[in-house]
Coordinates of C-alpha atoms in Angstrom, one line a residue:
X186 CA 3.0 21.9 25.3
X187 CA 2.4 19.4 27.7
X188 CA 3.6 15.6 26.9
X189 CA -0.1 14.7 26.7
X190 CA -0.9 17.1 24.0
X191 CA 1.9 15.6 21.6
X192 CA -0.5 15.4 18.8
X193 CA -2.9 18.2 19.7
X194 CA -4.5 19.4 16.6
X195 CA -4.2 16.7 14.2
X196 CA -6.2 13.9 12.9
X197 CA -5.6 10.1 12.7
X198 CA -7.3 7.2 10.8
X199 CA -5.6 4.1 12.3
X200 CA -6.6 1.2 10.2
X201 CA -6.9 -2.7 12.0
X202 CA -8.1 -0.3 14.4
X203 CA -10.3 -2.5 16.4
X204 CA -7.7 -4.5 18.6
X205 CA -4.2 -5.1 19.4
X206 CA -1.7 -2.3 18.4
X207 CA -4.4 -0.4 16.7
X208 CA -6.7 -0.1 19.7
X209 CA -4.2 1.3 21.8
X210 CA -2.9 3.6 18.9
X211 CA -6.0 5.0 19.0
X212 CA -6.4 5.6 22.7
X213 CA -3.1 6.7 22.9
X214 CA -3.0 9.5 19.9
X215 CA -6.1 10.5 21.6
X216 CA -5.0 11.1 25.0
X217 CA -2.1 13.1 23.2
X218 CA -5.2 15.5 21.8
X219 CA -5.5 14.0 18.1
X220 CA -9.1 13.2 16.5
X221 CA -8.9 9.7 15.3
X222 CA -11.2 7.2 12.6
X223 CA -10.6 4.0 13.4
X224 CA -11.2 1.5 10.4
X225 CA -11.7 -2.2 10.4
X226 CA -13.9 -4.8 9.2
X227 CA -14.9 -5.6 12.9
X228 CA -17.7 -3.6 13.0
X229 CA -18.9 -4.6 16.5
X230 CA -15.6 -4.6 18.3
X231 CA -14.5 -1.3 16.4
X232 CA -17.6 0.7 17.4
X233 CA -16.7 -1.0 21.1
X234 CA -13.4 0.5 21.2
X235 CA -14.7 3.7 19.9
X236 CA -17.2 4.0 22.4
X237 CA -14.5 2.9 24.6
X238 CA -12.3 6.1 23.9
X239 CA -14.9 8.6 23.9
X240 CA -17.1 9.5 20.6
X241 CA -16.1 12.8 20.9
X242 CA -12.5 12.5 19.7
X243 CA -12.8 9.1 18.0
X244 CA -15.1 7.5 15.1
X245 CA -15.8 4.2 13.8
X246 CA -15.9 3.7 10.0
X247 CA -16.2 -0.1 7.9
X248 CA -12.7 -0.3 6.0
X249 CA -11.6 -3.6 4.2
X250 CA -8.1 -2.3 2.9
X251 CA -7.8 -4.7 -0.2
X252 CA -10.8 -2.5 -1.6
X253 CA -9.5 0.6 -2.6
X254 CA -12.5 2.1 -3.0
X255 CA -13.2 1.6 0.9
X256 CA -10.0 3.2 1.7
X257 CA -11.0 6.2 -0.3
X258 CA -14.2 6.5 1.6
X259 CA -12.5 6.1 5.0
X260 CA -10.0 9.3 4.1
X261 CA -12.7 11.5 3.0
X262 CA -14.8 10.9 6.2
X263 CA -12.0 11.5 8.4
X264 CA -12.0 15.1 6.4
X265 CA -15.8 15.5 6.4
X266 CA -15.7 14.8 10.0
X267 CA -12.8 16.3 11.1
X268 CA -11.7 18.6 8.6
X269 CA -8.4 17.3 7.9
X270 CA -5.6 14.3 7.9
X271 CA -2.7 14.6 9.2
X272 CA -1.6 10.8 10.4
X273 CA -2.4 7.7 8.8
X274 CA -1.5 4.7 10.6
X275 CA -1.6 1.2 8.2
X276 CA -1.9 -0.9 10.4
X277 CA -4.4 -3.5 9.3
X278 CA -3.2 -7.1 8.7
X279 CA -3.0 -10.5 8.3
X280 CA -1.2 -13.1 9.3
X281 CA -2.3 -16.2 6.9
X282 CA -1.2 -19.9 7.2
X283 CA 1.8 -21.2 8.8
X284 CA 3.3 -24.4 7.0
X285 CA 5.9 -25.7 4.8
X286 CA 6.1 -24.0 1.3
X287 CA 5.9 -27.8 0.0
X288 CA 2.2 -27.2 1.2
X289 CA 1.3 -23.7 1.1
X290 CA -1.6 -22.5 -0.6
X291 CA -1.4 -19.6 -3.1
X292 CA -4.9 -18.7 -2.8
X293 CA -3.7 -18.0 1.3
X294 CA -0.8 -15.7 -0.3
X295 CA -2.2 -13.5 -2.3
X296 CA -5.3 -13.0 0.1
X297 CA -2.4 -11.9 2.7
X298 CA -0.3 -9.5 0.1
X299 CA -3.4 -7.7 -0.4
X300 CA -3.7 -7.1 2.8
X301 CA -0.1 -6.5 4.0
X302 CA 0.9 -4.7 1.0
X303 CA -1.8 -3.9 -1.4
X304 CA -3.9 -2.7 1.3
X305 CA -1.0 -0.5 2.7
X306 CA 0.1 1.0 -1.0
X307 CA -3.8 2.2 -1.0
X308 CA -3.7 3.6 2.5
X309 CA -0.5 5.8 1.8
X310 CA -1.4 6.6 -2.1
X311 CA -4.9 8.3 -0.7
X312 CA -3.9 9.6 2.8
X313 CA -0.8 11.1 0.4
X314 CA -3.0 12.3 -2.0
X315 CA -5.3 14.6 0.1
X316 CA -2.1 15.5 2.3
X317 CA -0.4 17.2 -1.0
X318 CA -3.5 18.5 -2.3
X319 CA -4.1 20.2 1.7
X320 CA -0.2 21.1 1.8
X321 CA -0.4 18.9 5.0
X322 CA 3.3 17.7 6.3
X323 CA 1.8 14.4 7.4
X324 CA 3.2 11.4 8.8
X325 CA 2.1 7.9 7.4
X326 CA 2.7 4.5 9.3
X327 CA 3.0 1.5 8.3
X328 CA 2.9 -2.2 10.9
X329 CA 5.7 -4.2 9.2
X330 CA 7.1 -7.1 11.6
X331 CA 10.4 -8.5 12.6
X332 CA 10.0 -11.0 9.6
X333 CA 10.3 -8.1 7.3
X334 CA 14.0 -8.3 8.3
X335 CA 14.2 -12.7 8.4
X336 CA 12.6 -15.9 7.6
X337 CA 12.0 -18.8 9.2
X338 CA 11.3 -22.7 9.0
X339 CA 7.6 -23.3 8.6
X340 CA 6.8 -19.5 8.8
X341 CA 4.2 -17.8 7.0
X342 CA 5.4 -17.6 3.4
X343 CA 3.0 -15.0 2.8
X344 CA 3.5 -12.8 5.7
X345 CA 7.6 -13.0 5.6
X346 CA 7.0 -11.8 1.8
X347 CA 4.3 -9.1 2.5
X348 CA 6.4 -7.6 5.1
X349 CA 9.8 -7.6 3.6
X350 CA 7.5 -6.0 0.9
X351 CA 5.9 -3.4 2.4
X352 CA 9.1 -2.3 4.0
X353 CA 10.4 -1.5 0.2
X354 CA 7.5 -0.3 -0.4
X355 CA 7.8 2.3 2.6
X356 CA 11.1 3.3 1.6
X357 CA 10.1 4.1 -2.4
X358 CA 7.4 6.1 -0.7
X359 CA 9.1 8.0 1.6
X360 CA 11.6 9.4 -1.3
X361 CA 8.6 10.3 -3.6
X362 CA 6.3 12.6 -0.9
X363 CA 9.4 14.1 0.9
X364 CA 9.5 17.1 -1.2
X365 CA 5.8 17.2 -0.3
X366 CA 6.9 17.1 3.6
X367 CA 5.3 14.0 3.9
X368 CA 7.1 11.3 6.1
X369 CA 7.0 7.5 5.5
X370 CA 8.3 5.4 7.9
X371 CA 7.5 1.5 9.3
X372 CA 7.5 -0.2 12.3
X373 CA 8.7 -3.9 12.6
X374 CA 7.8 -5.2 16.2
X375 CA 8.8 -8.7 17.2
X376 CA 6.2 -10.8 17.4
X377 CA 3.7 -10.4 20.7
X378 CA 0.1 -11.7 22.0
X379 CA -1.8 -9.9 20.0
X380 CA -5.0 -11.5 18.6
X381 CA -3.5 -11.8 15.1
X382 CA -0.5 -14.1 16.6
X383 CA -3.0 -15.9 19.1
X384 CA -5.0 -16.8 16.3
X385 CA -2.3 -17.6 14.0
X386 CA -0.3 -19.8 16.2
X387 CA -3.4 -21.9 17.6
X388 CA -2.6 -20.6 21.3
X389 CA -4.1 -18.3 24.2
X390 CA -2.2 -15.2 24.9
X391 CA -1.0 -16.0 28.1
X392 CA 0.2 -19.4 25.8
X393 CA 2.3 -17.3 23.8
X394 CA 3.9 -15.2 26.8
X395 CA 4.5 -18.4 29.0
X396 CA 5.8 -20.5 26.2
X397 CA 8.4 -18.2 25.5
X398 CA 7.1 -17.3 21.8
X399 CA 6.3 -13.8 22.5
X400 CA 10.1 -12.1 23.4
X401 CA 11.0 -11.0 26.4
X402 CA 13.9 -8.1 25.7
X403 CA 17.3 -7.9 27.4
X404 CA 15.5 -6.3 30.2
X405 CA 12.7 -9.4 30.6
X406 CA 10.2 -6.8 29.9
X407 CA 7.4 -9.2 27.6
X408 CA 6.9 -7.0 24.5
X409 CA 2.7 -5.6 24.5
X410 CA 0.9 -3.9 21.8
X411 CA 0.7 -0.3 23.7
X412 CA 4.4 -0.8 23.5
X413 CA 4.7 -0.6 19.4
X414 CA 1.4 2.5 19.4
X415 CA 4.1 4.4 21.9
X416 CA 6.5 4.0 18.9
X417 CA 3.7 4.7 16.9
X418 CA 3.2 7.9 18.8
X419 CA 6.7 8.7 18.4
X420 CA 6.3 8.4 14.4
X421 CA 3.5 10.4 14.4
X422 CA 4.7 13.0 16.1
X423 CA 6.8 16.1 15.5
X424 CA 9.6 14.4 17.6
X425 CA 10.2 12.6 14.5
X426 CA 10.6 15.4 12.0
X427 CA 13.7 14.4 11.0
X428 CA 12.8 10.7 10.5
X429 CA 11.5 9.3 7.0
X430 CA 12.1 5.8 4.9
X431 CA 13.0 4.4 8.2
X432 CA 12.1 0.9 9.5
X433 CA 12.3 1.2 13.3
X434 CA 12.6 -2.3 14.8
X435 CA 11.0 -2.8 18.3
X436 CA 12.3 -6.1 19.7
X437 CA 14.1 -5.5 22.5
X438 CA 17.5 -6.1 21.1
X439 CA 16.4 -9.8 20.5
X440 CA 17.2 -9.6 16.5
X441 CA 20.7 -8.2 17.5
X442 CA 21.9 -10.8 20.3
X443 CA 21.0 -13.6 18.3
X444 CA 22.4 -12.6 14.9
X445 CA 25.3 -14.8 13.1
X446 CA 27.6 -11.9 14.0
X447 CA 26.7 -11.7 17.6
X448 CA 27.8 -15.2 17.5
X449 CA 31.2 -15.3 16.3

């Protein structure tokens, strides 16, 4: 088998589909012979990206993760269409305000813990659920971030407590559906110019990447969203059969070099 036919035969739904790591998830899982439902609340730019890809291996289907009931839906159109689920890639997110807790709204945290979390226990709890019922050894993916690992001064509150959340949430998961031959497993990227950051930090992407917010690795190679959908790729894949509960950090050693112990 070819390294372009990595995922030949199965079927995706990435959700946050529509840009940034979850547009080139899709293309990529494609060109490595999945079918793939992408599943935003973007309609336009989803069907865009779609059309993009090529509607013969990818569709476009309306998915707001904090309803359940749309996740539902999304799963059993990826089976109507395709037949089956084998990957699900949680992906959507949010990154909600960044300020000092003295000021932070808590109407702004629990929208984002709906998304980051809630939204990501309903993705795995159906894509799991058809999976066992199908006897399907499937893979499920979850976006965490390198603040699922840290805080930080005048962070989001929300998004530091969704993804340190959803990263235990990944782990309980994983040791529930592994007799199932399910594997659950997160990835925590460092943060990058994706339109989620851009917008979040008030800045142009090139902004981020030239003000030294976006991190360079040990290398100087700036970290890009086809860079976390190759790990993505990786987890969805049978190259990871051996690799569940795990949260694989993709910073570039950056988290390491600057650590209290690197220090001493």
């Amino acid at each position: 088998m070819s390294s372009k036919q990595r995922l030949e035969g199965k079927v995706a739904i990435v959700t946050g589909g529509a840009n940034g790591i979850g547009a080139e998830a899709a293309r990529l899982f494609v060109e490595n012979g999945a079918l793939v439902v992408i599943a935003d609340v973007n309609d336009e730019l989803g069907l865009q990206v779609a059309s993009s890809i090529g509607v013969d291996k990818v569709s476009y289907h309306h998915c707001d993760v904090r309803d359940e009931k749309q996740v539902e839906e999304t799963v059993a159109f990826a089976i109507k269409k395709y037949g089956s689920l084998d990957i699900m890639f949680s992906n959507a997110g949010i990154a909600g305000s960044l300020c000092n807790i003295l000021d932070y709204d808590l109407n702004d945290f629990d929208n984002t813990i709906a998304v980051n979390v809630r939204g990501a226990a309903a993705c795995i709890k159906h894509a799991a659920r058809v999976m066992v019922e199908r006897k399907t050894r499937g893979s499920i993916i979850c976006t965490a971030s390198i603040a699922s690992l840290v805080g930080g001064s005048g962070a989001g509150h929300g998004y530091t407590a969704s993804k340190h959340g959803l990263v235990g949430l990944v782990r309980s998961a994983c040791g529930e559906l592994g007799a199932y031959g399910i594997r659950v497993n997160s990835i925590s990227p460092y943060v990058m110019a994706t339109p989620l950051a851009c917008e979040a930090l008030g800045m142009e992407a090139s902004e981020v990447e030239s003000a030294g917010v976006a991190g360079a690795n040990l290398q100087g190679i700036v970290l890009k969203p086809i860079h976390v959908a190759q790990t993505a790729l990786f987890l969805a894949s049978d190259e990871s059969a051996y690799i569940s509960g795990h949260n694989l950090v993709v910073d570039g050693g950056l988290l390491a070099v600057n650590s209290p112990v690197s220090k001493k």
